[in-house]
Amino acid sequence: MTPPETVAPGEPSASPSRVDLTGEAADLLRRLTGIHGPLMFHQSGGCCDGSSPMCFPAGDFITSEADVLLADLVVDGVPAPIAFWMSVSQYGYWKHTHLTVDVVKGRGSGFSVEAPEGVRFLIRSRLFSDEESAALGLAAPKVGQVPPG
């Protein structure tokens, strides 16, 4: 998998990837790894805090066939890649979407490791460009047509 780049929210990355990080998110992940050890993300798409990416110590959230691995995020200064998982049902909605993990002030879920820091992870998204979709092997979505006549 291609390592993520640190990008501004909503900006396309130079190489096709499904998930990138802002510089602030990378900085926070370096700090959290020092506290908790290896980390992982899971994006469920549920209501409330379930719509935010949750960050756990690696292995604390058990994944299954109901989850899709979108990326192994390589962060400078973090020894192990950070897996980014998404529920299969949420992936069905977001498969044509590029995600950027960002950080904002405020408390999110008490289950995510950044909660005591007074910040929370947030997903910023945009649709893949036609070029990114082709590079990732995504077929263009079918669009309905009005029958002629």
PDB file of C-alpha atoms in Angstrom:
ATOM      1  CA  MET A   1       0.000   0.000   0.000  1.00  0.00           C
ATOM      2  CA  THR A   2       1.117   3.541  -0.681  1.00  0.00           C
ATOM      3  CA  PRO A   3       2.095   5.480   2.457  1.00  0.00           C
ATOM      4  CA  PRO A   4      -0.143   8.435   3.260  1.00  0.00           C
ATOM      5  CA  GLU A   5       0.979  11.980   2.791  1.00  0.00           C
ATOM      6  CA  THR A   6       0.277  14.837   5.104  1.00  0.00           C
ATOM      7  CA  VAL A   7      -2.129  17.016   3.147  1.00  0.00           C
ATOM      8  CA  ALA A   8      -4.437  19.936   3.712  1.00  0.00           C
ATOM      9  CA  PRO A   9      -8.055  18.822   4.134  1.00  0.00           C
ATOM     10  CA  GLY A  10      -9.771  18.458   0.778  1.00  0.00           C
ATOM     11  CA  GLU A  11      -6.528  18.670  -1.205  1.00  0.00           C
ATOM     12  CA  PRO A  12      -5.691  15.817  -3.569  1.00  0.00           C
ATOM     13  CA  SER A  13      -2.595  13.797  -2.739  1.00  0.00           C
ATOM     14  CA  ALA A  14       0.199  13.326  -5.249  1.00  0.00           C
ATOM     15  CA  SER A  15      -0.250   9.551  -5.280  1.00  0.00           C
ATOM     16  CA  PRO A  16      -3.559   7.725  -5.198  1.00  0.00           C
ATOM     17  CA  SER A  17      -4.443   6.646  -1.702  1.00  0.00           C
ATOM     18  CA  ARG A  18      -7.670   6.079   0.148  1.00  0.00           C
ATOM     19  CA  VAL A  19      -6.588   7.725   3.403  1.00  0.00           C
ATOM     20  CA  ASP A  20      -4.201  10.592   4.174  1.00  0.00           C
ATOM     21  CA  LEU A  21      -3.396  12.552   7.327  1.00  0.00           C
ATOM     22  CA  THR A  22      -3.104  16.229   8.113  1.00  0.00           C
ATOM     23  CA  GLY A  23       0.137  17.291   9.769  1.00  0.00           C
ATOM     24  CA  GLU A  24      -1.788  17.824  13.018  1.00  0.00           C
ATOM     25  CA  ALA A  25      -3.143  14.264  12.894  1.00  0.00           C
ATOM     26  CA  ALA A  26       0.358  12.859  12.274  1.00  0.00           C
ATOM     27  CA  ASP A  27       1.723  14.869  15.233  1.00  0.00           C
ATOM     28  CA  LEU A  28      -1.047  13.583  17.507  1.00  0.00           C
ATOM     29  CA  LEU A  29      -0.480   9.987  16.361  1.00  0.00           C
ATOM     30  CA  ARG A  30       3.228  10.277  17.224  1.00  0.00           C
ATOM     31  CA  ARG A  31       2.311  11.498  20.721  1.00  0.00           C
ATOM     32  CA  LEU A  32      -0.403   8.876  21.238  1.00  0.00           C
ATOM     33  CA  THR A  33       1.892   6.063  20.067  1.00  0.00           C
ATOM     34  CA  GLY A  34       4.396   7.143  22.739  1.00  0.00           C
ATOM     35  CA  ILE A  35       1.653   6.782  25.355  1.00  0.00           C
ATOM     36  CA  HIS A  36      -0.294   3.728  24.110  1.00  0.00           C
ATOM     37  CA  GLY A  37       2.064   1.846  21.788  1.00  0.00           C
ATOM     38  CA  PRO A  38       0.943   0.671  18.326  1.00  0.00           C
ATOM     39  CA  LEU A  39      -2.429   2.075  17.216  1.00  0.00           C
ATOM     40  CA  MET A  40      -5.284   1.352  14.811  1.00  0.00           C
ATOM     41  CA  PHE A  41      -8.326   3.241  13.494  1.00  0.00           C
ATOM     42  CA  HIS A  42     -11.853   1.995  12.920  1.00  0.00           C
ATOM     43  CA  GLN A  43     -14.557   3.974  11.109  1.00  0.00           C
ATOM     44  CA  SER A  44     -17.984   2.469  11.724  1.00  0.00           C
ATOM     45  CA  GLY A  45     -20.323   5.083  10.287  1.00  0.00           C
ATOM     46  CA  GLY A  46     -22.737   4.781  13.182  1.00  0.00           C
ATOM     47  CA  CYS A  47     -24.568   7.699  14.713  1.00  0.00           C
ATOM     48  CA  CYS A  48     -23.022  10.283  17.029  1.00  0.00           C
ATOM     49  CA  ASP A  49     -19.375   9.444  17.785  1.00  0.00           C
ATOM     50  CA  GLY A  50     -19.643   6.347  15.580  1.00  0.00           C
ATOM     51  CA  SER A  51     -19.340   8.650  12.580  1.00  0.00           C
ATOM     52  CA  SER A  52     -15.885   9.756  13.754  1.00  0.00           C
ATOM     53  CA  PRO A  53     -12.803   7.596  13.308  1.00  0.00           C
ATOM     54  CA  MET A  54     -12.026   5.812  16.540  1.00  0.00           C
ATOM     55  CA  CYS A  55      -8.380   5.274  17.487  1.00  0.00           C
ATOM     56  CA  PHE A  56      -7.494   2.278  19.655  1.00  0.00           C
ATOM     57  CA  PRO A  57      -4.374   0.480  20.785  1.00  0.00           C
ATOM     58  CA  ALA A  58      -3.684  -2.023  17.982  1.00  0.00           C
ATOM     59  CA  GLY A  59      -5.773  -5.155  18.517  1.00  0.00           C
ATOM     60  CA  ASP A  60      -8.128  -3.630  21.095  1.00  0.00           C
ATOM     61  CA  PHE A  61     -10.870  -3.401  18.473  1.00  0.00           C
ATOM     62  CA  ILE A  62     -11.454  -6.833  16.980  1.00  0.00           C
ATOM     63  CA  THR A  63     -12.020  -6.712  13.229  1.00  0.00           C
ATOM     64  CA  SER A  64     -13.802  -9.389  11.213  1.00  0.00           C
ATOM     65  CA  GLU A  65     -15.248 -10.091   7.782  1.00  0.00           C
ATOM     66  CA  ALA A  66     -17.554  -7.140   8.550  1.00  0.00           C
ATOM     67  CA  ASP A  67     -14.574  -4.753   8.152  1.00  0.00           C
ATOM     68  CA  VAL A  68     -12.378  -3.571   5.270  1.00  0.00           C
ATOM     69  CA  LEU A  69      -8.736  -2.516   5.630  1.00  0.00           C
ATOM     70  CA  LEU A  70      -8.440   0.777   3.726  1.00  0.00           C
ATOM     71  CA  ALA A  71      -4.838   1.657   4.516  1.00  0.00           C
ATOM     72  CA  ASP A  72      -1.779   0.998   6.599  1.00  0.00           C
ATOM     73  CA  LEU A  73      -0.819   4.555   7.518  1.00  0.00           C
ATOM     74  CA  VAL A  74       2.934   5.084   7.721  1.00  0.00           C
ATOM     75  CA  VAL A  75       3.745   8.031   9.984  1.00  0.00           C
ATOM     76  CA  ASP A  76       7.304   9.360  10.298  1.00  0.00           C
ATOM     77  CA  GLY A  77       8.520   8.647  13.820  1.00  0.00           C
ATOM     78  CA  VAL A  78       5.971   5.877  14.447  1.00  0.00           C
ATOM     79  CA  PRO A  79       7.588   2.425  14.268  1.00  0.00           C
ATOM     80  CA  ALA A  80       4.557   0.397  13.105  1.00  0.00           C
ATOM     81  CA  PRO A  81       1.992   1.284  10.431  1.00  0.00           C
ATOM     82  CA  ILE A  82      -1.411   2.333  11.769  1.00  0.00           C
ATOM     83  CA  ALA A  83      -4.182   0.221  10.219  1.00  0.00           C
ATOM     84  CA  PHE A  84      -7.281   2.139   9.115  1.00  0.00           C
ATOM     85  CA  TRP A  85     -10.368  -0.110   9.060  1.00  0.00           C
ATOM     86  CA  MET A  86     -13.924   0.664   7.986  1.00  0.00           C
ATOM     87  CA  SER A  87     -17.094  -1.353   8.366  1.00  0.00           C
ATOM     88  CA  VAL A  88     -18.170  -3.063   5.129  1.00  0.00           C
ATOM     89  CA  SER A  89     -21.549  -1.307   5.203  1.00  0.00           C
ATOM     90  CA  GLN A  90     -19.912   2.127   5.522  1.00  0.00           C
ATOM     91  CA  TYR A  91     -17.417   1.242   2.777  1.00  0.00           C
ATOM     92  CA  GLY A  92     -20.380   0.636   0.465  1.00  0.00           C
ATOM     93  CA  TYR A  93     -21.237   4.322   0.826  1.00  0.00           C
ATOM     94  CA  TRP A  94     -17.682   5.702   0.845  1.00  0.00           C
ATOM     95  CA  LYS A  95     -15.791   3.520  -1.657  1.00  0.00           C
ATOM     96  CA  HIS A  96     -15.496   6.416  -4.127  1.00  0.00           C
ATOM     97  CA  THR A  97     -14.345   8.810  -1.406  1.00  0.00           C
ATOM     98  CA  HIS A  98     -10.878   9.905  -0.330  1.00  0.00           C
ATOM     99  CA  LEU A  99     -10.543  10.375   3.431  1.00  0.00           C
ATOM    100  CA  THR A 100      -8.263  12.767   5.280  1.00  0.00           C
ATOM    101  CA  VAL A 101      -7.850  12.209   9.017  1.00  0.00           C
ATOM    102  CA  ASP A 102      -7.742  15.582  10.784  1.00  0.00           C
ATOM    103  CA  VAL A 103      -7.849  16.747  14.415  1.00  0.00           C
ATOM    104  CA  VAL A 104     -10.186  19.328  15.963  1.00  0.00           C
ATOM    105  CA  LYS A 105     -10.562  20.673  19.501  1.00  0.00           C
ATOM    106  CA  GLY A 106     -13.265  19.128  21.621  1.00  0.00           C
ATOM    107  CA  ARG A 107     -13.998  15.788  23.191  1.00  0.00           C
ATOM    108  CA  GLY A 108     -15.123  12.862  21.115  1.00  0.00           C
ATOM    109  CA  SER A 109     -15.841   9.372  22.361  1.00  0.00           C
ATOM    110  CA  GLY A 110     -14.390   8.198  25.643  1.00  0.00           C
ATOM    111  CA  PHE A 111     -13.354   4.994  23.877  1.00  0.00           C
ATOM    112  CA  SER A 112     -10.948   6.652  21.436  1.00  0.00           C
ATOM    113  CA  VAL A 113      -7.425   7.181  22.802  1.00  0.00           C
ATOM    114  CA  GLU A 114      -7.283  10.900  21.965  1.00  0.00           C
ATOM    115  CA  ALA A 115     -10.306  11.750  24.173  1.00  0.00           C
ATOM    116  CA  PRO A 116      -8.247  12.734  27.266  1.00  0.00           C
ATOM    117  CA  GLU A 117      -6.177  15.110  25.095  1.00  0.00           C
ATOM    118  CA  GLY A 118      -9.123  17.512  24.608  1.00  0.00           C
ATOM    119  CA  VAL A 119      -9.183  16.870  20.849  1.00  0.00           C
ATOM    120  CA  ARG A 120     -10.839  14.389  18.539  1.00  0.00           C
ATOM    121  CA  PHE A 121     -10.081  12.864  15.181  1.00  0.00           C
ATOM    122  CA  LEU A 122     -12.347  13.929  12.340  1.00  0.00           C
ATOM    123  CA  ILE A 123     -12.739  12.683   8.768  1.00  0.00           C
ATOM    124  CA  ARG A 124     -12.730  15.170   5.929  1.00  0.00           C
ATOM    125  CA  SER A 125     -13.773  13.648   2.635  1.00  0.00           C
ATOM    126  CA  ARG A 126     -13.976  14.334  -1.058  1.00  0.00           C
ATOM    127  CA  LEU A 127     -14.864  12.205  -4.074  1.00  0.00           C
ATOM    128  CA  PHE A 128     -11.956  10.650  -5.929  1.00  0.00           C
ATOM    129  CA  SER A 129     -11.043  12.321  -9.194  1.00  0.00           C
ATOM    130  CA  ASP A 130     -11.482  10.243 -12.352  1.00  0.00           C
ATOM    131  CA  GLU A 131      -7.689   9.753 -12.433  1.00  0.00           C
ATOM    132  CA  GLU A 132      -7.564   8.561  -8.809  1.00  0.00           C
ATOM    133  CA  SER A 133     -10.505   6.211  -9.383  1.00  0.00           C
ATOM    134  CA  ALA A 134      -8.764   4.695 -12.408  1.00  0.00           C
ATOM    135  CA  ALA A 135      -5.455   4.335 -10.525  1.00  0.00           C
ATOM    136  CA  LEU A 136      -7.243   2.597  -7.647  1.00  0.00           C
ATOM    137  CA  GLY A 137      -9.137   0.301 -10.027  1.00  0.00           C
ATOM    138  CA  LEU A 138     -12.541   1.702  -9.159  1.00  0.00           C
ATOM    139  CA  ALA A 139     -15.164   1.527 -11.854  1.00  0.00           C
ATOM    140  CA  ALA A 140     -17.036   4.729 -12.459  1.00  0.00           C
ATOM    141  CA  PRO A 141     -20.369   4.570 -10.639  1.00  0.00           C
ATOM    142  CA  LYS A 142     -23.358   3.795 -12.841  1.00  0.00           C
ATOM    143  CA  VAL A 143     -25.670   6.692 -13.307  1.00  0.00           C
ATOM    144  CA  GLY A 144     -29.285   6.180 -14.261  1.00  0.00           C
ATOM    145  CA  GLN A 145     -30.528   7.394 -17.617  1.00  0.00           C
ATOM    146  CA  VAL A 146     -33.905   8.497 -18.821  1.00  0.00           C
ATOM    147  CA  PRO A 147     -35.011   6.125 -21.596  1.00  0.00           C
ATOM    148  CA  PRO A 148     -35.013   7.797 -25.030  1.00  0.00           C
ATOM    149  CA  GLY A 149     -38.272   8.891 -26.529  1.00  0.00           C
TER     150      GLY A 149
END
